[in-house]
Coordinates of C-alpha atoms in Angstrom, one line a residue:
Chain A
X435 CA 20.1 -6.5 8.9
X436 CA 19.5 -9.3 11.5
X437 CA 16.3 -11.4 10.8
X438 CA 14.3 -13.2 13.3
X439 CA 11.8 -15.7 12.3
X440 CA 8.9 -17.8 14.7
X441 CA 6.6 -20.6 14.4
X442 CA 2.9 -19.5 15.7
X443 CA 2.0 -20.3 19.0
X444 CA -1.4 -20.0 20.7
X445 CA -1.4 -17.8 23.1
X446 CA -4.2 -16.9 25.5
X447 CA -6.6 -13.9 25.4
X448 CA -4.9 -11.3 27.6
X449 CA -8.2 -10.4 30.2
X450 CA -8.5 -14.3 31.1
X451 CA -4.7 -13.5 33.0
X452 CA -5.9 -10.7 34.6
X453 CA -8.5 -12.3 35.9
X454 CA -11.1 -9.4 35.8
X455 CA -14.8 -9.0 34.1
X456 CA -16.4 -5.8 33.0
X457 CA -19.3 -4.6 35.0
X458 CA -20.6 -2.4 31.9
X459 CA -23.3 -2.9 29.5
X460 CA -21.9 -4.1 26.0
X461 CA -23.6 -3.8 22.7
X462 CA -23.3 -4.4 19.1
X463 CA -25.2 -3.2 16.3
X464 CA -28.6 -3.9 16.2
X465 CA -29.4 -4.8 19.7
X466 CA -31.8 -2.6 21.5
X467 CA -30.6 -0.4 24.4
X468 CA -33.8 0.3 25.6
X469 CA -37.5 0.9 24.6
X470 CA -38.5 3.6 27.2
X471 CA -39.0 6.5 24.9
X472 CA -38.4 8.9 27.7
X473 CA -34.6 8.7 27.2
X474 CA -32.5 11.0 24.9
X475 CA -30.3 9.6 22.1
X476 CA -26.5 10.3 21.8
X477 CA -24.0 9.3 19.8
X478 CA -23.9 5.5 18.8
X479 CA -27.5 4.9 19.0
X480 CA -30.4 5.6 16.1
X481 CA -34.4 5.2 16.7
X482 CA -35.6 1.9 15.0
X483 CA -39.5 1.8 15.5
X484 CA -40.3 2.6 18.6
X485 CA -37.0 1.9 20.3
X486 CA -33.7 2.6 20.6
X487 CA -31.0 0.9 19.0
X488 CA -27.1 1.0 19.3
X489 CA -25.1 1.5 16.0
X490 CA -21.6 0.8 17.1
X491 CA -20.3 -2.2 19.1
X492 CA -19.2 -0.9 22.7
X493 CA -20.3 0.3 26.1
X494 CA -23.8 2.3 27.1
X495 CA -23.5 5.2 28.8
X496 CA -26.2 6.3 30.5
X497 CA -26.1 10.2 31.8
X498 CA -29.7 11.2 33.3
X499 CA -31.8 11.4 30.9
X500 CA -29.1 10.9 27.7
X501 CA -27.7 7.4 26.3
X502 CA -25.0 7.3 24.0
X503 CA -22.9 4.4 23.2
X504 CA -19.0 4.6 23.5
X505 CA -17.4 2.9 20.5
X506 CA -13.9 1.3 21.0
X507 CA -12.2 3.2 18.7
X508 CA -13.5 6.1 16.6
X509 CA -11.6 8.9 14.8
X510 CA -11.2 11.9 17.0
X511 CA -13.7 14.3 17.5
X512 CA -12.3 17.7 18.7
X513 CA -13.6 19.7 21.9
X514 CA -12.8 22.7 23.2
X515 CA -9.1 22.9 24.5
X516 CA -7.9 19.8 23.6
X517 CA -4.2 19.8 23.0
X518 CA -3.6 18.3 19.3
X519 CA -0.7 17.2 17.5
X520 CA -1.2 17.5 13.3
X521 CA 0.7 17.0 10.3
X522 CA 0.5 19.3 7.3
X523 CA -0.6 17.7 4.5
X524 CA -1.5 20.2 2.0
X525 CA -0.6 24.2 1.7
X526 CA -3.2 26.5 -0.1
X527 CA -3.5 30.1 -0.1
X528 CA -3.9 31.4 2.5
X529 CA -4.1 28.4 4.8
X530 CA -2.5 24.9 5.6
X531 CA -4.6 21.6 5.8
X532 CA -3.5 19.3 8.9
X533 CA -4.2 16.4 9.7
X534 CA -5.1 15.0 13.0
X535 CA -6.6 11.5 12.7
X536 CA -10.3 12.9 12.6
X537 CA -13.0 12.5 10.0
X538 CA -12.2 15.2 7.9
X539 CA -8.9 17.2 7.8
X540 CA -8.4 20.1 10.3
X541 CA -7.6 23.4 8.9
X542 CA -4.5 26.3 10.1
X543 CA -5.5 29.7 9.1
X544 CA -1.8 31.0 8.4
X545 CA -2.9 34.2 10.6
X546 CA -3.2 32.4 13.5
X547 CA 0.6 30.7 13.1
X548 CA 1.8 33.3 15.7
X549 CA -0.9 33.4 18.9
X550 CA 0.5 31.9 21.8
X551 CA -0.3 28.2 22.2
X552 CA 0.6 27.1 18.9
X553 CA 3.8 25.4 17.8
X554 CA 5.7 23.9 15.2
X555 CA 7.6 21.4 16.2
X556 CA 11.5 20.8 15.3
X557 CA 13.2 17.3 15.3
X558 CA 11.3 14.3 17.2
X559 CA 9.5 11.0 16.5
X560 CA 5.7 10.7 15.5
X561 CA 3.4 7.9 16.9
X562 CA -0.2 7.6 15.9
X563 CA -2.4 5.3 18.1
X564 CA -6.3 5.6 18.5
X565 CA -7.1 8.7 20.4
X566 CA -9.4 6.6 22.7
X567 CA -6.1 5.8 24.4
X568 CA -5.1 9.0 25.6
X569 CA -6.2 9.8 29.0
X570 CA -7.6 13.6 29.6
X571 CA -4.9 15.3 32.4
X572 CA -4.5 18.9 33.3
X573 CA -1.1 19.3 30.7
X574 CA -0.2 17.2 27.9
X575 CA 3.1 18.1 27.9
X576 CA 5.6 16.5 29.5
X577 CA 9.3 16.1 30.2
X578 CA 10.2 12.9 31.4
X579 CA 13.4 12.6 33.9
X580 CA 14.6 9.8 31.8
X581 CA 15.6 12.5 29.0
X582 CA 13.2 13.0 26.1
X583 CA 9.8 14.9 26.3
X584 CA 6.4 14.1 25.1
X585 CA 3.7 15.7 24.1
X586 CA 0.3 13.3 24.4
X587 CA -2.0 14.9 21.4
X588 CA -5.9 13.9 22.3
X589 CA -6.1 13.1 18.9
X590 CA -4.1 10.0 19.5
X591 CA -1.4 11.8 17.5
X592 CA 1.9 11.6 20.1
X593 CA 5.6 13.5 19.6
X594 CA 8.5 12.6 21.6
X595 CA 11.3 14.7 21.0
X596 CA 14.8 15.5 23.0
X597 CA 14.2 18.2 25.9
X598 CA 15.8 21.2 25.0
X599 CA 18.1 22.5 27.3
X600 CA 17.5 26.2 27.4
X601 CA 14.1 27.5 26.8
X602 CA 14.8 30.2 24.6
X603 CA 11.9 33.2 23.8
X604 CA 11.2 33.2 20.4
X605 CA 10.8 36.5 18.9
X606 CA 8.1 34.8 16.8
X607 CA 8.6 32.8 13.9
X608 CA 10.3 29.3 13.5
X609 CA 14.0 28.9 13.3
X610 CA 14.2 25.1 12.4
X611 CA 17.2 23.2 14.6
X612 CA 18.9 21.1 12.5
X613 CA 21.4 20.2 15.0
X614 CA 21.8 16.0 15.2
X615 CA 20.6 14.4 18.3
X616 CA 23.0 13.0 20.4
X617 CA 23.4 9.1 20.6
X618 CA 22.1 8.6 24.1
X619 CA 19.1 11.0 23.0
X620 CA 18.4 9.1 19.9
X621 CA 17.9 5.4 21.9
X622 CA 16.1 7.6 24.9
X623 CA 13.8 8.5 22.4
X624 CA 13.4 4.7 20.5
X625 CA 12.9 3.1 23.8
X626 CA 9.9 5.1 24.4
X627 CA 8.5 4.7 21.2
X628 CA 8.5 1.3 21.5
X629 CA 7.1 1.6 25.1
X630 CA 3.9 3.2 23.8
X631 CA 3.8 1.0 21.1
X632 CA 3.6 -1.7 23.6
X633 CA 1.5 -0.1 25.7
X634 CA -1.2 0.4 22.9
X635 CA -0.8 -3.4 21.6
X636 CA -2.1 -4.5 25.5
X637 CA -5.3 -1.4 25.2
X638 CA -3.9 0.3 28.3
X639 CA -4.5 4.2 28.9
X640 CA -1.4 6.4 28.0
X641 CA -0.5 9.5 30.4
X642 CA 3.1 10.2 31.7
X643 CA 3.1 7.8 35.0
X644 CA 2.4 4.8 32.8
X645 CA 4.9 6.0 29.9
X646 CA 7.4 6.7 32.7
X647 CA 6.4 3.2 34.6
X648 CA 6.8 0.9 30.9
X649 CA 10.1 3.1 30.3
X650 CA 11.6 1.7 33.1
X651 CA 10.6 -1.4 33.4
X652 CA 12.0 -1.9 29.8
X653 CA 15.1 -0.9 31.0
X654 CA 16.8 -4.6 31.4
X655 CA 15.6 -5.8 27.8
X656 CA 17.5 -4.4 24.7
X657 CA 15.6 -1.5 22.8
X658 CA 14.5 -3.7 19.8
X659 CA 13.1 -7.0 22.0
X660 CA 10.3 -4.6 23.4
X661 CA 8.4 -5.2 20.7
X662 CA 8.6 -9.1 20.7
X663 CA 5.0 -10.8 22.4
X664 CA 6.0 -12.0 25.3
X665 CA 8.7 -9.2 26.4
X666 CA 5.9 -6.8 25.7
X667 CA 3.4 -8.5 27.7
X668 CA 6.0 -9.4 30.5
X669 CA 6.5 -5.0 30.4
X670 CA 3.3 -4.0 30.5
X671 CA 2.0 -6.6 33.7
X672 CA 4.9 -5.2 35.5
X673 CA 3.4 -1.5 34.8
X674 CA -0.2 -2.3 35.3
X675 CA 1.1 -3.7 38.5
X676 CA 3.0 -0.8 39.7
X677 CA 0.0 1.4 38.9
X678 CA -2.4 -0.9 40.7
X679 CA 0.1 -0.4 44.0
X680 CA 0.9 3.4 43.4
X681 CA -3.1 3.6 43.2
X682 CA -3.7 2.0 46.6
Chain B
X1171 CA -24.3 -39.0 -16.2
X1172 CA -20.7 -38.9 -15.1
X1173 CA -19.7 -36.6 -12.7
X1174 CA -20.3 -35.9 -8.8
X1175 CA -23.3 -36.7 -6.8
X1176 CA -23.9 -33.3 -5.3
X1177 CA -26.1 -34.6 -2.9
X1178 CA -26.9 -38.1 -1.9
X1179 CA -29.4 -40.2 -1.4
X1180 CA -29.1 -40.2 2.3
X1181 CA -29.0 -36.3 2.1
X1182 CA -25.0 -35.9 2.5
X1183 CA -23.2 -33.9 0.2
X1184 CA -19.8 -34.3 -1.2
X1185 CA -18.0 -32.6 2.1
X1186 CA -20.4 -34.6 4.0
X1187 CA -22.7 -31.6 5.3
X1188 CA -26.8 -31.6 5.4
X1189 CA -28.5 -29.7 3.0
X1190 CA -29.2 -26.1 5.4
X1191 CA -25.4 -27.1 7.1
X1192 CA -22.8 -24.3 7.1
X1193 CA -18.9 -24.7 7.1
X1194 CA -17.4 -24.0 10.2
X1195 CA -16.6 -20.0 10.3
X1196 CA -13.7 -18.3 12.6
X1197 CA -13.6 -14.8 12.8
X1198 CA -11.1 -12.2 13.9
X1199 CA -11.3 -8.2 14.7
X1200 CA -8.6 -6.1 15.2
X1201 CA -6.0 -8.2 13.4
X1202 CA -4.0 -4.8 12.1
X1203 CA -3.2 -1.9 14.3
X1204 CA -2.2 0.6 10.7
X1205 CA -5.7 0.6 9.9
X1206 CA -9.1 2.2 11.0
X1207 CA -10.3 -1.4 11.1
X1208 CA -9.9 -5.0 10.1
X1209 CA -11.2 -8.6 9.7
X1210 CA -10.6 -12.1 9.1
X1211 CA -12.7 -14.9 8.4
X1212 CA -12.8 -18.4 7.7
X1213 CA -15.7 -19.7 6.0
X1214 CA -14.6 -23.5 5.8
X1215 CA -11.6 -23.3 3.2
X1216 CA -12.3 -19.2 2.1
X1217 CA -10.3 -17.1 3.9
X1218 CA -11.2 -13.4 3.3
X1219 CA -9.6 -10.0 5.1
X1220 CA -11.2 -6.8 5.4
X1221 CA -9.5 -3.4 6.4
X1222 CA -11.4 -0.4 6.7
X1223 CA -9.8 3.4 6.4
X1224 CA -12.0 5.9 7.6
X1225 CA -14.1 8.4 7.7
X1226 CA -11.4 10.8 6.3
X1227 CA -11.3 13.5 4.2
X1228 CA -11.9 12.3 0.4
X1229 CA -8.9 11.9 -1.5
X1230 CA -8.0 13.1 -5.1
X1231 CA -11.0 14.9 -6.6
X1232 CA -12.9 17.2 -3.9
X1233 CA -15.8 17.6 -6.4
X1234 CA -16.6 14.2 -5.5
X1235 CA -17.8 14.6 -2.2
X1236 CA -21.3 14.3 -1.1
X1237 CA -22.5 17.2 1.1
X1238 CA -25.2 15.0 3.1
X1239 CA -23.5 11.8 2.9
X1240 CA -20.2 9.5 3.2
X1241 CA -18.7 8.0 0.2
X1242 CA -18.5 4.1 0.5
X1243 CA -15.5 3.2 -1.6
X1244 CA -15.2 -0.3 -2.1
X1245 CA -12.2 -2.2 -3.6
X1246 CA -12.3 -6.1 -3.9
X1247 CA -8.9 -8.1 -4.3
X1248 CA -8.3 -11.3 -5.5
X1249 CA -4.5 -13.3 -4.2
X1250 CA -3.1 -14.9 -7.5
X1251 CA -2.5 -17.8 -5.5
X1252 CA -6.4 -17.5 -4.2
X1253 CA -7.6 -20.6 -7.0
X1254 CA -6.7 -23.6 -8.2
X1255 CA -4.6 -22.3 -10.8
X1256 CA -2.6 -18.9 -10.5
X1257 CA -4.6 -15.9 -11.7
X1258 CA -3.0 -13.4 -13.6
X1259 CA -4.8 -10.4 -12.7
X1260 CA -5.6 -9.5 -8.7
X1261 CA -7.3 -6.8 -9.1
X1262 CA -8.8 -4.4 -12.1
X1263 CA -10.6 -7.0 -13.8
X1264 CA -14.2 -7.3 -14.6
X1265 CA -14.9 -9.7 -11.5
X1266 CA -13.2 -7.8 -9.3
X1267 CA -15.1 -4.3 -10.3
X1268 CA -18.5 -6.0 -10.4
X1269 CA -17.5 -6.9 -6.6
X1270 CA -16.0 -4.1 -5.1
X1271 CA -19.6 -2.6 -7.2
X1272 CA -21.6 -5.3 -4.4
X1273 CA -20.1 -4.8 -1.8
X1274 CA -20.4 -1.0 -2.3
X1275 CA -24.6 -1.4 -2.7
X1276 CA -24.7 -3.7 -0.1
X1277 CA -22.5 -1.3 2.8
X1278 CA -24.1 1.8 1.1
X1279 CA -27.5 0.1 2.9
X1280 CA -25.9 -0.7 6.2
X1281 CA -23.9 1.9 7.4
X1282 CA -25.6 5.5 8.3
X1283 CA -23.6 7.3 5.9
X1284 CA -25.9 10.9 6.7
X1285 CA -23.7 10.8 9.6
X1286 CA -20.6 11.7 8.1
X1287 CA -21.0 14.0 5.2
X1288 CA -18.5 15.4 2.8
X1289 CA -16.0 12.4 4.0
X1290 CA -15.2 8.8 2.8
X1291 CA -15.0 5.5 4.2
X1292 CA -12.6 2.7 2.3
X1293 CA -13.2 -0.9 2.1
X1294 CA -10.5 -3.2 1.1
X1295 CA -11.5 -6.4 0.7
X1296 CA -8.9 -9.8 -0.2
X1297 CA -9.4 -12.8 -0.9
X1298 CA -6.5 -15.2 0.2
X1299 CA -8.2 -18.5 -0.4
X1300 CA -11.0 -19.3 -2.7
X1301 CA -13.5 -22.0 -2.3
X1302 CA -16.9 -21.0 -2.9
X1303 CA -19.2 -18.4 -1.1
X1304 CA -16.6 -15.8 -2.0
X1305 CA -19.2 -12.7 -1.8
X1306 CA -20.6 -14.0 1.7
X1307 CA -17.2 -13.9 2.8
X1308 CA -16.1 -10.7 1.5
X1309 CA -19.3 -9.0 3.0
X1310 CA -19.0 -10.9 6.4
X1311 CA -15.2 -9.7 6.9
X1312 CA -16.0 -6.5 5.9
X1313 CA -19.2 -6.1 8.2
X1314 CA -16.6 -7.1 11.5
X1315 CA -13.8 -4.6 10.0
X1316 CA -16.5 -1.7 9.8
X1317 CA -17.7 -3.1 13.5
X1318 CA -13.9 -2.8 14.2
X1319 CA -13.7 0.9 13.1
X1320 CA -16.1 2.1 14.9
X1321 CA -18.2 2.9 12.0
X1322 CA -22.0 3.6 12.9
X1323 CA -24.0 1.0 11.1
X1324 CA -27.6 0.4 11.0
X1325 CA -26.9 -3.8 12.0
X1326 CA -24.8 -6.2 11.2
X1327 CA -24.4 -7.2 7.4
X1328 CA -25.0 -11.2 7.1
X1329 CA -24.4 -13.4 3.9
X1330 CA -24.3 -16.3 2.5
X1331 CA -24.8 -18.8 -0.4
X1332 CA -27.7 -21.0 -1.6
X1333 CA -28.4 -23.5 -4.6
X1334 CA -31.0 -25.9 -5.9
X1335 CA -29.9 -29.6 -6.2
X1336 CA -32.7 -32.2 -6.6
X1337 CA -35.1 -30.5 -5.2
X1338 CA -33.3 -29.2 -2.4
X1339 CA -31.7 -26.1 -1.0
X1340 CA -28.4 -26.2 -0.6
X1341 CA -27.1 -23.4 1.9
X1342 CA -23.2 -22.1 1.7
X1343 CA -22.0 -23.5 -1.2
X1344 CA -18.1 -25.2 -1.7
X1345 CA -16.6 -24.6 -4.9
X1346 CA -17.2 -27.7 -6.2
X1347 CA -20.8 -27.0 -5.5
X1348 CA -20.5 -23.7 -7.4
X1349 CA -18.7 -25.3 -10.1
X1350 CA -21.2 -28.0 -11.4
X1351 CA -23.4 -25.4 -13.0
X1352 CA -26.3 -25.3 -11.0
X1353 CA -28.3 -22.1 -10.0
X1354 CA -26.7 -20.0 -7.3
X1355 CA -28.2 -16.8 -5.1
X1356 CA -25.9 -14.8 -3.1
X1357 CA -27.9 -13.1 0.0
X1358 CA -27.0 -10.0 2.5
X1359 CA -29.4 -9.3 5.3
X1360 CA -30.3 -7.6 7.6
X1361 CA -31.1 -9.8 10.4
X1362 CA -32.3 -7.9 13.0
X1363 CA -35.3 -6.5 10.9
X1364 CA -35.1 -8.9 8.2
X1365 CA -34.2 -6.5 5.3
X1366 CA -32.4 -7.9 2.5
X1367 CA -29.2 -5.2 1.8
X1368 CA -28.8 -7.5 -2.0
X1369 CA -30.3 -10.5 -3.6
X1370 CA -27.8 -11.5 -6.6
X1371 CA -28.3 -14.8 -8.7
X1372 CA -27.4 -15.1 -12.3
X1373 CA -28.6 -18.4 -13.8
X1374 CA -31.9 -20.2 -14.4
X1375 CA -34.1 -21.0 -11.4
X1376 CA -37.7 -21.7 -11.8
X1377 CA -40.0 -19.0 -9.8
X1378 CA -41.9 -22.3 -7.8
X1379 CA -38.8 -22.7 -6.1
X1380 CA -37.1 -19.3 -5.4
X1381 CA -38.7 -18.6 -2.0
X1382 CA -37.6 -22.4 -0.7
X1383 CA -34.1 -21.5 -1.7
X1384 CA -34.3 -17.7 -0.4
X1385 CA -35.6 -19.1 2.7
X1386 CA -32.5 -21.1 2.9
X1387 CA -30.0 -18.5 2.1
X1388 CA -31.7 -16.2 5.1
X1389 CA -31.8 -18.8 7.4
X1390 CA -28.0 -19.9 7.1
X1391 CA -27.5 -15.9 7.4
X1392 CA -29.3 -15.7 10.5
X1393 CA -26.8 -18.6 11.5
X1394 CA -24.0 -16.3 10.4
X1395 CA -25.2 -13.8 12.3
X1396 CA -25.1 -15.7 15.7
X1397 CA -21.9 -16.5 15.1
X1398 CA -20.2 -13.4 14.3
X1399 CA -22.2 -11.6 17.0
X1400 CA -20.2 -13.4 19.8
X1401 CA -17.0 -13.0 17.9
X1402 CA -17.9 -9.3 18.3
X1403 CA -19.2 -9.6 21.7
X1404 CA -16.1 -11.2 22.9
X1405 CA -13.7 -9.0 21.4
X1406 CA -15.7 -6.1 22.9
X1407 CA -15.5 -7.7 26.3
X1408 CA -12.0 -8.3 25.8
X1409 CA -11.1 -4.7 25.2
X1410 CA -13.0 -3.3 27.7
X1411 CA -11.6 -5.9 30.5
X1412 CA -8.7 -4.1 29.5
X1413 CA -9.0 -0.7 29.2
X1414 CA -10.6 -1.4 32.9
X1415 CA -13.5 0.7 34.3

């Protein structure tokens, strides 16, 4: 197993290269958002006396007449038609317990196994990053030309598996594929791991143009250098950069 | 009287601090990507890292859960190589319990745990290296972890250390401070309202000077406070620069 070892080396906060400031409101605990008693309170926010304090650190949102405060990272909460990828962590009776990176564990009645729009999922590669990180699109599943397809759970919870080549129709129930992936497959698959891993070490929003933008622009390093500091950063400018032109 | 002069006559003490002076403190958020949230502080020479799980689902007994609350689980860690000499035991032993039993009352206070019920929140507190003020450092890491994990808390959680030398207050005590005996208070607060989360001293102080020394622990807190506020303000600026608008 090869070994590579470094000395530490300051480096420099990442938004002082970009060169941009924030034009929201910031808070931490404690500080008060406001003492006009007119407003609603959402999430992140509590009533101290007489005013209206923020309980997490992050940005105020102000819609109308409700403020909430958006935390950085929280633990997803579920709405209605998210796309979600769990893992099954406990089997009971009648149901299965899943989790999906939320406060409490989600639950799979085993009646609803077969409605349409539910999967299990054959061979592929799990990554977990926070769920604020996933943008909201129309679909959440993709198939990327380079090979591999994704699917971007909300719940932060991403699979990247090889793209089948014939969609077969089920006639209901799971038949699982053991078939081994092909070589060229397998690093397809690695290489965009590591890109989202990258991605999520720099706090950038995942969807399938960045994915597919990181992807290539890691093309000219070696699978297992995308993860070093400086290749990763060097990836991810050249992505922001060719979303900031593909933008306008 | 052999021994050292914990404070002189000119009002130094033995790392050359005033009286009310705290050690310098550098903070970090976000230092692992595993976990809900994590910390790292420096208080002077005690380092201290804090890693929050959480809220989840409880783990191992169900009956355990609260059905209008979180469960604050609190576990307090030790390095062997933390002291002077090499400890045997990390974690288990009676110190260590009586901590993680602190820092429990002290984050069962701060974070609004009627938010979350039937769930559980984890704190994992270690000690890397330990010279004095242990508790404050512990509680500090772990308010900037639960900050980290998005965690809705009532205010930051602020401590520190006081004694009472020759008539004076000392504020964030070293370890050789600690070790010469004399009475020591350990102090989480509040600080925007004030509210003390836990008051914990366990020697003999006469009751004439107990508010001159609580009023030094708060005040070094409130010190704390400004200092880990724009370690948090910063990070949150940093993130959201970022993330962009």
């Amino acid at each position: 197993m090869a070994m590579e070892m470094r000395l530490p080396v300051a480096r420099k906060p990442l938004s002082e290269s970009l060169g941009r400031e924030t034009k929201k409101h910031l808070v931490v605990p404690g500080d008060t958002i406001t003492t006009d008693t007119g407003f609603m309170r959402g999430h992140g926010t509590y009533m101290g006396e007489e005013k209206l304090i923020a309980s997490v650190a992050g940005s105020v949102e102000r819609v109308n007449k409700l403020v909430c405060v958006k935390a950085l990272k929280t633990r997803y909460n579920g709405e209605v038609g998210d796309i979600v990828v769990g893992r099954i962590t406990e089997v009971q009776q009648k149901r299965w317990k899943v989790e999906t990176n939320s406060r409490l564990d989600s639950v799979l009645l085993l009646s609803s196994m077969n409605l349409p729009g539910g999967e299990l999922l054959g061979q592929g590669v799990l990554v977990q990053v926070s769920p604020s990180l996933v943008k909201r699109q129309k679909t959440h599943f993709h198939d990327l030309p380079c090979g591999a397809s994704v699917i971007l759970g909300n719940n932060g919870f991403i699979w990247i598996y090889p793209t089948p080549e014939h969609k077969e129709e089920d006639a209901g129930g799971f038949i699982a594929n053991l078939e081994p992936v092909s070589l060229t497959d397998r690093e397809v698959i690695s290489r965009l791991r590591n890109c989202i891993v990258s991605l999520v070490t720099q706090r950038m929003m995942l969807y399938d143009t960045s994915i597919l933008y990181c992807y290539e622009a890691s093309l000219p390093h070696q699978i297992k250098d995308i993860l070093k500091p400086e290749i990763m950063e060097e990836i991810v400018m050249e992505t922001r950069q060719r979303l900031l032109e593909q933008e306008g | 009287m052999a021994g050292l002069e914990l404070l002189s006559d000119q009002g130094y003490r033995v790392d050359g601090r005033r009286a009310g002076e705290l050690r310098k403190i550098q903070a970090r958020m976000g230092v692992f990507s595993q976990a809900d949230g994590s910390a790292y502080i420096e208080q002077g020479n005690t380092k201290a890292l804090a890693v929050v799980y959480g809220p989840h689902e409880i783990r191992g007994s169900r009956s355990r859960a609260l059905p209008d609350r979180a469960l604050v689980n609190c576990q307090y860690s030790s390095a062997t190589f933390s002291t002077g000499e090499r400890k045997r035991r990390p974690h288990g032993d009676r110190k260590s319990c009586e901590m993680g039993l602190q820092l429990r009352q002290t984050f069962e206070a701060a974070i609004l745990t009627q938010l979350h019920p039937r769930s559980q929140i984890d704190i994992y507190v270690q000690v890397l290296q330990a010279d004095g003020g242990t508790y404050a450092a512990c509680v500090n890491a772990a308010t900037l972890a639960v900050l980290d994990a998005g965690i809705p808390m009532r205010d930051f959680v602020c401590a520190c250390s006081a004694g009472f030398v020759d008539g004076t207050a000392l504020a964030d005590l070293s370890h050789v401070e600690e070790a010469a005996g004399g009475p020591q208070l350990a102090l989480a607060l509040l600080p925007a309202s004030g509210q003390i989360a836990l008051l914990e001293m366990d020697a003999r102080l006469h009751e004439d000077h107990l508010e001159r020394v609580l009023e030094a622990a708060a005040r070094a807190a409130r010190d704390v406070h400004t200092l880990l506020d724009r370690v948090v303000r910063q990070h949150v600026r940093e993130a959201s620069v970022l993330l962009g608008d």
